[in-house]
């Protein structure tokens, strides 16, 4: 890319009120790190597929693996990452571990992302 590909100010002209307001609303470093980590976890194609499948229905590891044509150990690893990021949760029913999205915020995150990429 060339510098001409970016829209830059032709003159340096600060707007103190806007700067002050923006600084007052800055996120804490801890919040920024947590949000970045969440987006990093969600940024993996396999994990997106898992989250999307779980947005439709609670599923066990076997069903997720079969749906995505992947091995159970690979799915289990990805589910551990998602669980550590509090994006999915599980419950045991006998010998079966049922996974679901942790809460409605995860559904909203997926929906917003899908809306964003489909917006022209």
Coordinates of N, CA, C and O in Angstrom, one line a residue:
X1 N 0.8 -1.2 0.0 CA 0.0 0.0 0.0 C 0.9 1.2 0.0 O 2.0 1.3 0.6
X2 N 0.4 2.3 -0.6 CA 1.1 3.5 -0.6 C 0.4 4.5 0.4 O -0.7 4.3 0.8
X3 N 1.2 5.5 0.8 CA 0.6 6.5 1.7 C -0.7 7.1 1.1 O -1.5 7.5 1.9
X4 N -0.8 7.2 -0.2 CA -2.0 7.8 -0.8 C -3.2 6.9 -0.6 O -4.3 7.3 -0.8
X5 N -3.0 5.6 -0.2 CA -4.1 4.7 0.1 C -4.8 5.0 1.4 O -5.8 4.4 1.7
X6 N -4.2 5.8 2.3 CA -4.7 6.1 3.6 C -5.2 7.6 3.6 O -4.5 8.4 3.1
X7 N -6.3 7.8 4.3 CA -6.8 9.1 4.4 C -6.2 9.7 5.7 O -6.4 9.3 6.8
X8 N -5.3 10.7 5.5 CA -4.7 11.4 6.6 C -5.1 12.9 6.6 O -5.5 13.4 5.6
X9 N -4.9 13.5 7.7 CA -5.1 14.9 7.8 C -4.0 15.6 7.0 O -2.9 15.3 7.1
X10 N -4.4 16.7 6.3 CA -3.4 17.4 5.6 C -2.7 18.4 6.4 O -1.6 18.8 6.1
X11 N -3.3 18.8 7.6 CA -2.7 19.6 8.6 C -2.9 19.0 9.9 O -4.0 18.4 10.2
X12 N -2.0 19.2 10.8 CA -2.1 18.7 12.2 C -2.9 19.7 13.0 O -2.5 20.8 13.2
X13 N -4.2 19.4 13.2 CA -5.1 20.3 13.9 C -5.8 19.6 15.0 O -6.8 18.8 14.7
X14 N -5.4 19.7 16.3 CA -6.0 19.0 17.4 C -7.3 19.5 17.8 O -7.6 20.7 17.6
X15 N -8.2 18.7 18.3 CA -9.5 19.1 18.8 C -9.6 18.7 20.3 O -10.0 17.6 20.6
X16 N -9.2 19.6 21.2 CA -9.0 19.3 22.6 C -10.3 18.7 23.3 O -10.1 17.8 24.1
X17 N -11.5 19.1 23.0 CA -12.7 18.6 23.6 C -12.8 17.1 23.2 O -13.2 16.3 24.1
X18 N -12.6 16.8 22.0 CA -12.7 15.4 21.6 C -11.6 14.5 22.2 O -11.9 13.4 22.6
X19 N -10.4 15.0 22.3 CA -9.3 14.3 22.9 C -9.6 14.1 24.4 O -9.5 12.9 24.9
X20 N -10.1 15.1 25.1 CA -10.4 14.9 26.5 C -11.5 13.9 26.7 O -11.4 13.0 27.6
X21 N -12.6 13.9 25.9 CA -13.7 13.0 26.0 C -13.2 11.6 25.8 O -13.5 10.6 26.5
X22 N -12.4 11.4 24.7 CA -11.8 10.1 24.4 C -11.0 9.6 25.5 O -11.0 8.4 25.8
X23 N -10.1 10.4 26.1 CA -9.2 10.0 27.2 C -10.0 9.6 28.4 O -9.7 8.6 29.1
X24 N -11.1 10.3 28.7 CA -12.0 9.9 29.8 C -12.6 8.5 29.6 O -13.0 7.9 30.6
X25 N -12.8 8.1 28.4 CA -13.5 6.9 28.1 C -12.6 5.7 27.7 O -13.1 4.7 27.3
X26 N -11.3 5.9 27.9 CA -10.4 4.9 27.5 C -10.6 3.7 28.4 O -10.9 3.8 29.6
X27 N -10.4 2.5 27.8 CA -10.6 1.3 28.6 C -9.3 1.1 29.4 O -8.2 1.5 29.0
X28 N -9.4 0.4 30.5 CA -8.3 0.0 31.3 C -7.4 -1.0 30.6 O -7.9 -1.7 29.7
X29 N -6.1 -1.0 30.9 CA -5.2 -1.9 30.3 C -5.7 -3.4 30.5 O -5.6 -4.2 29.5
X30 N -6.2 -3.7 31.7 CA -6.7 -5.0 31.9 C -7.9 -5.4 31.1 O -7.9 -6.5 30.5
X31 N -8.8 -4.5 30.9 CA -9.9 -4.7 30.1 C -9.5 -4.9 28.6 O -10.0 -5.8 27.9
X32 N -8.6 -4.1 28.1 CA -8.1 -4.2 26.8 C -7.5 -5.6 26.6 O -7.7 -6.3 25.5
X33 N -6.7 -6.0 27.5 CA -6.0 -7.4 27.4 C -7.0 -8.5 27.4 O -6.9 -9.4 26.6
X34 N -8.1 -8.4 28.2 CA -9.1 -9.4 28.3 C -9.9 -9.5 27.0 O -10.2 -10.6 26.4
X35 N -10.2 -8.3 26.5 CA -11.0 -8.2 25.2 C -10.2 -8.8 24.0 O -10.7 -9.5 23.2
X36 N -8.9 -8.4 24.0 CA -8.0 -8.9 22.9 C -7.9 -10.4 23.0 O -7.9 -11.0 22.0
X37 N -7.8 -10.9 24.2 CA -7.6 -12.4 24.4 C -8.9 -13.1 23.9 O -8.9 -14.1 23.2
X38 N -10.1 -12.5 24.2 CA -11.4 -13.1 23.7 C -11.4 -13.1 22.2 O -11.8 -14.1 21.6
X39 N -11.0 -12.0 21.6 CA -11.1 -11.9 20.1 C -10.0 -12.9 19.5 O -10.3 -13.4 18.5
X40 N -8.9 -13.0 20.2 CA -7.9 -14.0 19.7 C -8.5 -15.4 19.7 O -8.3 -16.1 18.8
X41 N -9.1 -15.7 20.8 CA -9.7 -17.1 20.9 C -10.8 -17.3 19.8 O -10.9 -18.3 19.2
X42 N -11.6 -16.3 19.6 CA -12.7 -16.4 18.7 C -12.2 -16.3 17.2 O -12.8 -16.8 16.3
X43 N -10.9 -15.8 17.1 CA -10.4 -15.6 15.7 C -9.9 -16.9 15.1 O -9.3 -16.8 14.0
X44 N -10.1 -18.1 15.6 CA -9.7 -19.3 15.0 C -10.9 -19.9 14.2 O -12.0 -20.1 14.8
X45 N -10.7 -20.3 13.0 CA -11.8 -20.9 12.2 C -12.5 -22.1 12.8 O -13.7 -22.2 12.8
X46 N -11.7 -23.0 13.4 CA -12.3 -24.2 14.0 C -13.2 -23.8 15.2 O -14.3 -24.3 15.3
X47 N -12.7 -22.9 16.0 CA -13.5 -22.4 17.1 C -14.7 -21.7 16.7 O -15.8 -21.8 17.3
X48 N -14.7 -20.9 15.6 CA -15.9 -20.3 15.1 C -16.9 -21.3 14.7 O -18.1 -21.2 15.0
X49 N -16.4 -22.4 14.0 CA -17.3 -23.4 13.6 C -18.0 -24.1 14.8 O -19.2 -24.4 14.8
X50 N -17.2 -24.3 15.8 CA -17.8 -24.9 17.0 C -18.8 -24.0 17.7 O -19.9 -24.4 18.0
X51 N -18.4 -22.7 17.8 CA -19.4 -21.8 18.4 C -20.6 -21.7 17.6 O -21.7 -21.7 18.2
X52 N -20.5 -21.7 16.3 CA -21.7 -21.6 15.5 C -22.6 -22.8 15.6 O -23.8 -22.7 15.8
X53 N -22.0 -24.0 15.7 CA -22.8 -25.2 15.9 C -23.5 -25.2 17.2 O -24.6 -25.5 17.3
X54 N -22.7 -24.7 18.2 CA -23.3 -24.7 19.6 C -24.4 -23.6 19.7 O -25.2 -23.6 20.6
X55 N -24.4 -22.6 18.8 CA -25.4 -21.6 18.8 C -26.8 -22.1 18.4 O -27.8 -21.5 18.7
X56 N -26.7 -23.3 17.7 CA -28.0 -23.9 17.3 C -28.5 -24.9 18.3 O -29.7 -25.1 18.4
X57 N -27.6 -25.6 19.0 CA -28.0 -26.6 19.9 C -26.9 -27.0 20.8 O -25.7 -27.0 20.4
X58 N -27.2 -27.5 22.0 CA -26.3 -28.1 22.9 C -25.8 -29.4 22.2 O -26.6 -30.1 21.6
X59 N -24.5 -29.7 22.3 CA -24.0 -30.9 21.6 C -22.9 -31.5 22.5 O -22.2 -30.9 23.2
X60 N -22.7 -32.8 22.3 CA -21.6 -33.5 22.9 C -20.4 -33.5 22.0 O -20.5 -33.2 20.8
X61 N -19.3 -33.8 22.6 CA -18.0 -33.8 21.9 C -18.1 -34.7 20.6 O -17.6 -34.3 19.5
X62 N -18.7 -35.9 20.8 CA -18.8 -36.8 19.6 C -19.6 -36.2 18.5 O -19.2 -36.3 17.3
X63 N -20.7 -35.5 18.8 CA -21.5 -34.9 17.8 C -20.8 -33.7 17.1 O -20.9 -33.6 15.9
X64 N -20.1 -32.9 17.9 CA -19.3 -31.8 17.3 C -18.3 -32.3 16.4 O -18.1 -31.9 15.2
X65 N -17.5 -33.4 16.8 CA -16.5 -33.9 16.0 C -17.0 -34.5 14.7 O -16.5 -34.3 13.6
X66 N -18.1 -35.2 14.8 CA -18.8 -35.8 13.6 C -19.3 -34.7 12.6 O -19.1 -34.7 11.4
X67 N -19.9 -33.6 13.2 CA -20.4 -32.5 12.4 C -19.3 -31.8 11.6 O -19.5 -31.5 10.5
X68 N -18.1 -31.6 12.3 CA -17.0 -30.9 11.7 C -16.0 -31.8 11.0 O -15.0 -31.3 10.5
X69 N -16.3 -33.1 11.0 CA -15.4 -34.1 10.4 C -14.0 -34.0 10.9 O -13.0 -33.9 10.2
X70 N -13.9 -33.9 12.3 CA -12.6 -33.8 13.0 C -12.6 -34.9 14.1 O -13.6 -35.4 14.4
X71 N -11.4 -35.1 14.6 CA -11.2 -36.1 15.7 C -11.7 -35.5 17.0 O -11.7 -34.3 17.2
X72 N -12.1 -36.4 17.9 CA -12.6 -35.9 19.2 C -11.5 -35.2 20.0 O -11.8 -34.3 20.7
X73 N -10.3 -35.7 19.9 CA -9.2 -35.1 20.7 C -9.0 -33.6 20.2 O -8.7 -32.7 21.0
X74 N -9.1 -33.4 18.9 CA -8.9 -32.0 18.4 C -10.0 -31.1 18.8 O -9.8 -30.0 19.2
X75 N -11.2 -31.7 18.8 CA -12.4 -30.9 19.3 C -12.3 -30.6 20.8 O -12.5 -29.5 21.2
X76 N -11.9 -31.6 21.5 CA -11.7 -31.5 22.9 C -10.7 -30.4 23.3 O -11.0 -29.6 24.2
X77 N -9.6 -30.3 22.5 CA -8.6 -29.3 22.8 C -9.3 -27.9 22.5 O -9.1 -27.0 23.3
X78 N -10.0 -27.8 21.4 CA -10.6 -26.5 21.1 C -11.7 -26.1 22.1 O -11.8 -24.9 22.5
X79 N -12.4 -27.1 22.6 CA -13.4 -26.8 23.6 C -12.8 -26.4 24.9 O -13.3 -25.5 25.6
X80 N -11.6 -26.9 25.3 CA -10.9 -26.5 26.5 C -10.5 -25.0 26.3 O -10.7 -24.2 27.3
X81 N -10.0 -24.6 25.2 CA -9.6 -23.2 24.9 C -10.9 -22.3 25.1 O -10.8 -21.3 25.7
X82 N -12.0 -22.7 24.5 CA -13.2 -22.0 24.5 C -13.8 -21.9 26.0 O -14.3 -20.9 26.4
X83 N -13.6 -23.0 26.7 CA -14.1 -23.0 28.1 C -13.3 -22.1 29.0 O -13.8 -21.4 29.8
X84 N -11.9 -22.1 28.8 CA -11.0 -21.3 29.5 C -11.3 -19.8 29.3 O -11.1 -18.9 30.1
X85 N -11.8 -19.5 28.1 CA -12.2 -18.1 27.7 C -13.6 -17.8 28.1 O -14.1 -16.7 27.8
X86 N -14.3 -18.7 28.8 CA -15.7 -18.6 29.2 C -16.7 -18.3 28.1 O -17.6 -17.6 28.2
X87 N -16.4 -19.0 26.9 CA -17.3 -18.9 25.8 C -18.2 -20.1 25.7 O -19.3 -19.9 25.1
X88 N -17.8 -21.2 26.3 CA -18.6 -22.4 26.3 C -18.6 -22.9 27.7 O -17.7 -22.6 28.5
X89 N -19.6 -23.7 28.0 CA -19.7 -24.4 29.3 C -20.1 -25.8 29.0 O -20.6 -26.1 27.9
X90 N -20.0 -26.7 30.0 CA -20.4 -28.1 29.8 C -21.1 -28.6 31.0 O -21.0 -28.1 32.1
X91 N -21.9 -29.6 30.8 CA -22.5 -30.4 31.9 C -22.4 -31.8 31.6 O -22.4 -32.3 30.5
X92 N -22.3 -32.6 32.7 CA -22.2 -34.1 32.5 C -23.5 -34.7 32.7 O -24.3 -34.3 33.6
X93 N -23.9 -35.6 31.9 CA -25.1 -36.4 32.0 C -24.7 -37.8 31.8 O -24.5 -38.3 30.7
X94 N -24.4 -38.5 32.9 CA -23.9 -39.9 32.8 C -22.5 -39.8 32.3 O -21.6 -39.1 32.8
X95 N -22.3 -40.5 31.2 CA -20.9 -40.5 30.6 C -20.8 -39.5 29.5 O -19.7 -39.4 28.8
X96 N -21.8 -38.7 29.3 CA -21.8 -37.7 28.2 C -21.5 -36.3 28.7 O -22.2 -35.9 29.7
X97 N -20.6 -35.6 28.0 CA -20.4 -34.2 28.3 C -21.1 -33.3 27.3 O -20.7 -33.4 26.1
X98 N -22.1 -32.6 27.7 CA -22.8 -31.7 26.8 C -22.3 -30.3 26.9 O -22.2 -29.7 27.9
X99 N -22.0 -29.7 25.7 CA -21.5 -28.4 25.6 C -22.5 -27.4 25.1 O -23.3 -27.8 24.2
X100 N -22.5 -26.2 25.6 CA -23.3 -25.1 25.1 C -22.6 -23.8 25.2 O -21.5 -23.8 25.9
X101 N -23.1 -22.8 24.6 CA -22.5 -21.5 24.7 C -22.7 -21.0 26.1 O -23.7 -21.3 26.8
X102 N -21.7 -20.3 26.6 CA -21.7 -19.9 28.0 C -22.9 -19.0 28.4 O -23.5 -19.1 29.4
X103 N -23.2 -18.0 27.5 CA -24.4 -17.1 27.7 C -24.8 -16.4 26.4 O -24.2 -16.7 25.3
X104 N -25.8 -15.6 26.5 CA -26.3 -14.9 25.3 C -25.3 -13.9 24.7 O -25.5 -13.6 23.5
X105 N -24.3 -13.5 25.5 CA -23.3 -12.6 24.9 C -22.5 -13.2 23.8 O -22.2 -12.6 22.8
X106 N -22.3 -14.5 23.9 CA -21.6 -15.2 22.9 C -22.4 -15.3 21.6 O -21.9 -15.1 20.5
X107 N -23.7 -15.6 21.7 CA -24.6 -15.6 20.6 C -24.6 -14.2 19.9 O -24.4 -14.1 18.7
X108 N -24.6 -13.1 20.7 CA -24.7 -11.8 20.2 C -23.4 -11.5 19.5 O -23.4 -10.8 18.4
X109 N -22.2 -11.9 20.0 CA -20.9 -11.7 19.4 C -20.9 -12.3 18.0 O -20.5 -11.7 17.1
X110 N -21.3 -13.6 17.9 CA -21.4 -14.3 16.7 C -22.3 -13.5 15.7 O -22.0 -13.3 14.5
X111 N -23.5 -13.2 16.1 CA -24.5 -12.5 15.3 C -24.0 -11.2 14.8 O -24.1 -10.9 13.6
X112 N -23.4 -10.4 15.7 CA -22.8 -9.1 15.3 C -21.7 -9.3 14.2 O -21.6 -8.6 13.2
X113 N -20.8 -10.3 14.4 CA -19.8 -10.6 13.4 C -20.4 -11.0 12.1 O -19.9 -10.5 11.0
X114 N -21.4 -11.8 12.1 CA -22.0 -12.2 10.8 C -22.7 -11.1 10.1 O -22.6 -10.9 8.9
X115 N -23.4 -10.2 10.9 CA -24.0 -9.0 10.3 C -22.9 -8.1 9.7 O -23.2 -7.6 8.7
X116 N -21.8 -8.0 10.4 CA -20.8 -7.1 9.9 C -20.2 -7.5 8.6 O -20.1 -6.7 7.7
X117 N -19.9 -8.8 8.5 CA -19.3 -9.3 7.2 C -20.3 -9.3 6.1 O -19.9 -9.3 4.9
X118 N -21.6 -9.4 6.4 CA -22.6 -9.5 5.3 C -23.1 -8.1 4.9 O -23.7 -7.9 3.9
X119 N -22.7 -7.1 5.7 CA -23.1 -5.7 5.4 C -22.2 -5.2 4.3 O -21.0 -5.3 4.3
X120 N -22.8 -4.6 3.3 CA -22.0 -4.2 2.1 C -21.6 -2.7 2.1 O -22.2 -1.9 2.7

